[in-house]
């Protein structure tokens, strides 16, 4: 027999039981809560859908200098790997997502991109990329002032090219060529990556 004075406790027990049953039902039907990975308070879904493709989170890396934290980057691929060469050789869909943590003009990203390409790509590659790289740099500059909380995506879609977006809004038309996307991705996970710690994180290395 239930004592009327136990009402609040019984109500709490019933809510807990209901929650347990709901969780069990969801599990039985294959529905689970969204998974997410977090770095420096920035949350990334374990999977995203790009076009018709489901991509998996390969890793997360922080870009920072001294005590300044610029952004957390997340790399999404079809088949996760810790091998940078394999990721760079991939020609399928990919997403490089930056979650901005510091107010700064987007042309700082542009200058870094152009500087790294000039320093580490061969003259032949630079000549082949020149026009398309200039177009992408123009799009990147066009993002203007980046603010904490902004999300910048650099997507590659086979047959379309590199698509830049800010907070889900495309910054321009796709720029063709997986070689261009590879040049961009090399800055993050290539042999001469701009930040070795960020590179290791994006490659899924243990913290």
Tab-separated table of C-alpha atoms in Angstrom:
chain	number	residue	atom	x	y	z
A	1	UNK	CA	0.000	0.000	0.000
A	2	UNK	CA	1.357	3.433	-0.979
A	3	UNK	CA	1.510	6.033	1.728
A	4	UNK	CA	0.097	9.383	0.469
A	5	UNK	CA	3.089	11.151	2.016
A	6	UNK	CA	5.314	9.228	-0.366
A	7	UNK	CA	3.749	10.984	-3.379
A	8	UNK	CA	6.786	13.024	-4.540
A	9	UNK	CA	9.091	10.017	-4.197
A	10	UNK	CA	6.680	7.776	-6.072
A	11	UNK	CA	6.397	10.400	-8.821
A	12	UNK	CA	10.180	10.567	-9.136
A	13	UNK	CA	10.385	6.762	-9.260
A	14	UNK	CA	7.738	6.647	-11.979
A	15	UNK	CA	9.580	9.266	-14.057
A	16	UNK	CA	12.825	7.307	-13.713
A	17	UNK	CA	11.069	4.081	-14.701
A	18	UNK	CA	9.469	5.785	-17.687
A	19	UNK	CA	12.847	7.116	-18.785
A	20	UNK	CA	14.371	3.641	-18.489
A	21	UNK	CA	11.559	2.064	-20.523
A	22	UNK	CA	11.837	4.749	-23.196
A	23	UNK	CA	15.592	4.231	-23.486
A	24	UNK	CA	15.072	0.482	-23.755
A	25	UNK	CA	12.455	0.950	-26.447
A	26	UNK	CA	14.687	3.260	-28.456
A	27	UNK	CA	17.550	0.795	-28.176
A	28	UNK	CA	15.333	-2.057	-29.303
A	29	UNK	CA	14.289	-0.131	-32.413
A	30	UNK	CA	17.838	0.875	-33.249
A	31	UNK	CA	17.335	4.558	-32.377
A	32	UNK	CA	20.013	6.052	-30.139
A	33	UNK	CA	20.899	9.506	-28.902
A	34	UNK	CA	23.219	11.484	-31.157
A	35	UNK	CA	26.860	10.799	-30.498
A	36	UNK	CA	29.267	13.711	-30.246
A	37	UNK	CA	32.943	14.422	-29.628
A	38	UNK	CA	34.140	17.507	-27.756
A	39	UNK	CA	37.401	19.446	-27.661
A	40	UNK	CA	37.875	22.721	-25.799
A	41	UNK	CA	34.124	22.885	-25.290
A	42	UNK	CA	33.441	22.627	-29.037
A	43	UNK	CA	31.101	19.768	-29.899
A	44	UNK	CA	31.213	17.821	-33.166
A	45	UNK	CA	28.794	15.130	-34.309
A	46	UNK	CA	30.375	11.728	-34.881
A	47	UNK	CA	28.783	11.581	-38.332
A	48	UNK	CA	27.499	14.091	-40.876
A	49	UNK	CA	25.708	13.743	-44.200
A	50	UNK	CA	27.293	15.539	-47.142
A	51	UNK	CA	25.255	15.275	-50.304
A	52	UNK	CA	24.209	11.627	-50.365
A	53	UNK	CA	27.246	10.507	-48.390
A	54	UNK	CA	27.585	9.701	-44.699
A	55	UNK	CA	30.933	10.847	-43.339
A	56	UNK	CA	32.609	9.882	-40.072
A	57	UNK	CA	34.634	12.085	-37.769
A	58	UNK	CA	38.308	11.251	-38.193
A	59	UNK	CA	39.592	13.482	-35.404
A	60	UNK	CA	39.616	16.910	-33.744
A	61	UNK	CA	42.495	19.350	-33.415
A	62	UNK	CA	42.978	22.731	-31.758
A	63	UNK	CA	44.658	25.582	-33.603
A	64	UNK	CA	46.165	27.907	-31.057
A	65	UNK	CA	49.234	29.981	-30.330
A	66	UNK	CA	50.356	30.390	-26.715
A	67	UNK	CA	47.174	31.031	-24.713
A	68	UNK	CA	45.151	32.113	-27.751
A	69	UNK	CA	42.738	29.535	-29.141
A	70	UNK	CA	41.708	30.322	-32.710
A	71	UNK	CA	39.496	27.378	-33.641
A	72	UNK	CA	38.889	23.672	-33.272
A	73	UNK	CA	39.000	21.758	-36.542
A	74	UNK	CA	37.184	18.510	-37.262
A	75	UNK	CA	37.884	16.299	-40.265
A	76	UNK	CA	35.107	14.106	-41.689
A	77	UNK	CA	35.859	11.315	-44.176
A	78	UNK	CA	34.194	8.200	-45.566
A	79	UNK	CA	36.786	5.856	-44.048
A	80	UNK	CA	38.643	7.107	-40.942
A	81	UNK	CA	42.421	6.681	-40.952
A	82	UNK	CA	45.476	7.774	-38.983
A	83	UNK	CA	47.518	7.761	-42.185
A	84	UNK	CA	47.849	11.317	-43.500
A	85	UNK	CA	49.020	10.117	-46.911
A	86	UNK	CA	45.926	7.936	-47.289
A	87	UNK	CA	43.631	10.811	-46.337
A	88	UNK	CA	45.345	13.151	-48.800
A	89	UNK	CA	45.134	10.565	-51.579
A	90	UNK	CA	41.390	10.128	-51.018
A	91	UNK	CA	39.189	11.554	-53.782
A	92	UNK	CA	35.829	11.004	-52.139
A	93	UNK	CA	33.676	13.488	-50.214
A	94	UNK	CA	35.239	15.169	-47.184
A	95	UNK	CA	34.491	17.954	-44.773
A	96	UNK	CA	36.901	20.145	-42.859
A	97	UNK	CA	34.905	21.989	-40.208
A	98	UNK	CA	36.296	24.913	-38.207
A	99	UNK	CA	34.523	26.072	-35.056
A	100	UNK	CA	35.759	29.594	-34.459
A	101	UNK	CA	36.810	30.594	-30.934
A	102	UNK	CA	38.512	33.941	-31.567
A	103	UNK	CA	37.330	37.089	-33.320
A	104	UNK	CA	39.513	37.657	-36.371
A	105	UNK	CA	39.235	38.686	-40.033
A	106	UNK	CA	38.893	35.765	-42.425
A	107	UNK	CA	41.747	37.096	-44.538
A	108	UNK	CA	44.090	35.785	-41.843
A	109	UNK	CA	43.041	32.296	-42.960
A	110	UNK	CA	43.512	33.345	-46.579
A	111	UNK	CA	47.034	34.629	-46.003
A	112	UNK	CA	48.001	31.462	-44.171
A	113	UNK	CA	46.584	29.314	-46.997
A	114	UNK	CA	48.391	31.182	-49.757
A	115	UNK	CA	51.645	31.311	-47.819
A	116	UNK	CA	51.674	27.567	-47.190
A	117	UNK	CA	50.830	26.700	-50.792
A	118	UNK	CA	53.600	28.973	-52.069
A	119	UNK	CA	56.099	27.538	-49.611
A	120	UNK	CA	55.382	23.825	-49.931
A	121	UNK	CA	53.846	23.129	-53.345
A	122	UNK	CA	56.002	22.726	-56.454
A	123	UNK	CA	55.985	25.481	-59.091
A	124	UNK	CA	54.095	23.120	-61.413
A	125	UNK	CA	51.354	22.526	-58.847
A	126	UNK	CA	51.146	26.225	-58.034
A	127	UNK	CA	50.715	27.075	-61.716
A	128	UNK	CA	47.989	24.455	-62.113
A	129	UNK	CA	46.111	25.725	-59.051
A	130	UNK	CA	46.664	29.453	-59.580
A	131	UNK	CA	43.285	30.557	-60.980
A	132	UNK	CA	41.203	28.250	-58.797
A	133	UNK	CA	43.225	29.069	-55.694
A	134	UNK	CA	42.690	32.783	-56.345
A	135	UNK	CA	38.937	32.182	-56.613
A	136	UNK	CA	38.830	30.223	-53.370
A	137	UNK	CA	40.954	32.884	-51.638
A	138	UNK	CA	38.450	35.503	-52.788
A	139	UNK	CA	35.595	33.484	-51.291
A	140	UNK	CA	37.497	33.045	-48.030
A	141	UNK	CA	38.240	36.779	-47.841
A	142	UNK	CA	34.553	37.430	-48.459
A	143	UNK	CA	33.578	35.789	-45.164
A	144	UNK	CA	34.727	38.979	-43.459
A	145	UNK	CA	35.001	39.147	-39.684
A	146	UNK	CA	34.799	35.736	-38.058
A	147	UNK	CA	33.241	35.608	-34.618
A	148	UNK	CA	33.327	33.069	-31.772
A	149	UNK	CA	30.600	30.525	-32.458
A	150	UNK	CA	30.893	30.742	-36.246
A	151	UNK	CA	31.178	27.458	-38.130
A	152	UNK	CA	33.239	27.428	-41.332
A	153	UNK	CA	32.986	24.343	-43.545
A	154	UNK	CA	35.335	23.453	-46.385
A	155	UNK	CA	33.611	20.572	-48.178
A	156	UNK	CA	34.681	18.504	-51.130
A	157	UNK	CA	31.977	16.953	-53.301
A	158	UNK	CA	33.115	14.748	-56.200
A	159	UNK	CA	31.925	16.158	-59.502
A	160	UNK	CA	31.363	19.594	-57.977
A	161	UNK	CA	34.474	20.647	-56.100
A	162	UNK	CA	35.373	22.638	-53.008
A	163	UNK	CA	32.405	24.324	-51.334
A	164	UNK	CA	33.040	26.971	-48.696
A	165	UNK	CA	30.279	27.900	-46.264
A	166	UNK	CA	29.771	29.884	-43.088
A	167	UNK	CA	27.091	28.840	-40.625
A	168	UNK	CA	25.503	26.642	-43.280
A	169	UNK	CA	25.373	29.333	-45.996
A	170	UNK	CA	27.506	28.785	-49.109
A	171	UNK	CA	30.050	31.539	-49.762
A	172	UNK	CA	30.032	31.045	-53.534
A	173	UNK	CA	29.968	28.468	-56.281
A	174	UNK	CA	32.008	25.257	-55.933
A	175	UNK	CA	35.630	25.506	-57.046
A	176	UNK	CA	36.490	22.423	-59.093
A	177	UNK	CA	39.329	19.986	-58.538
A	178	UNK	CA	40.280	17.463	-55.865
A	179	UNK	CA	43.872	18.724	-56.268
A	180	UNK	CA	42.775	22.091	-54.860
A	181	UNK	CA	41.105	20.423	-51.894
A	182	UNK	CA	44.226	18.347	-51.320
A	183	UNK	CA	46.339	21.518	-51.237
A	184	UNK	CA	44.028	22.970	-48.589
A	185	UNK	CA	43.926	19.769	-46.549
A	186	UNK	CA	47.713	19.485	-46.610
A	187	UNK	CA	47.890	22.638	-44.514
A	188	UNK	CA	46.093	20.759	-41.759
A	189	UNK	CA	47.413	17.177	-42.011
A	190	UNK	CA	50.240	17.247	-44.559
A	191	UNK	CA	53.976	16.798	-44.045
A	192	UNK	CA	54.369	20.527	-43.380
A	193	UNK	CA	51.144	21.031	-41.437
A	194	UNK	CA	50.797	24.458	-39.907
A	195	UNK	CA	50.247	23.047	-36.399
A	196	UNK	CA	51.692	19.601	-35.526
A	197	UNK	CA	49.406	19.156	-32.515
A	198	UNK	CA	46.337	20.005	-34.548
A	199	UNK	CA	47.493	17.547	-37.204
A	200	UNK	CA	47.814	14.721	-34.694
A	201	UNK	CA	44.356	15.456	-33.357
A	202	UNK	CA	42.810	15.441	-36.823
A	203	UNK	CA	44.510	12.117	-37.508
A	204	UNK	CA	42.735	10.685	-34.482
A	205	UNK	CA	45.846	10.264	-32.353
A	206	UNK	CA	45.166	9.704	-28.634
A	207	UNK	CA	45.247	12.904	-26.588
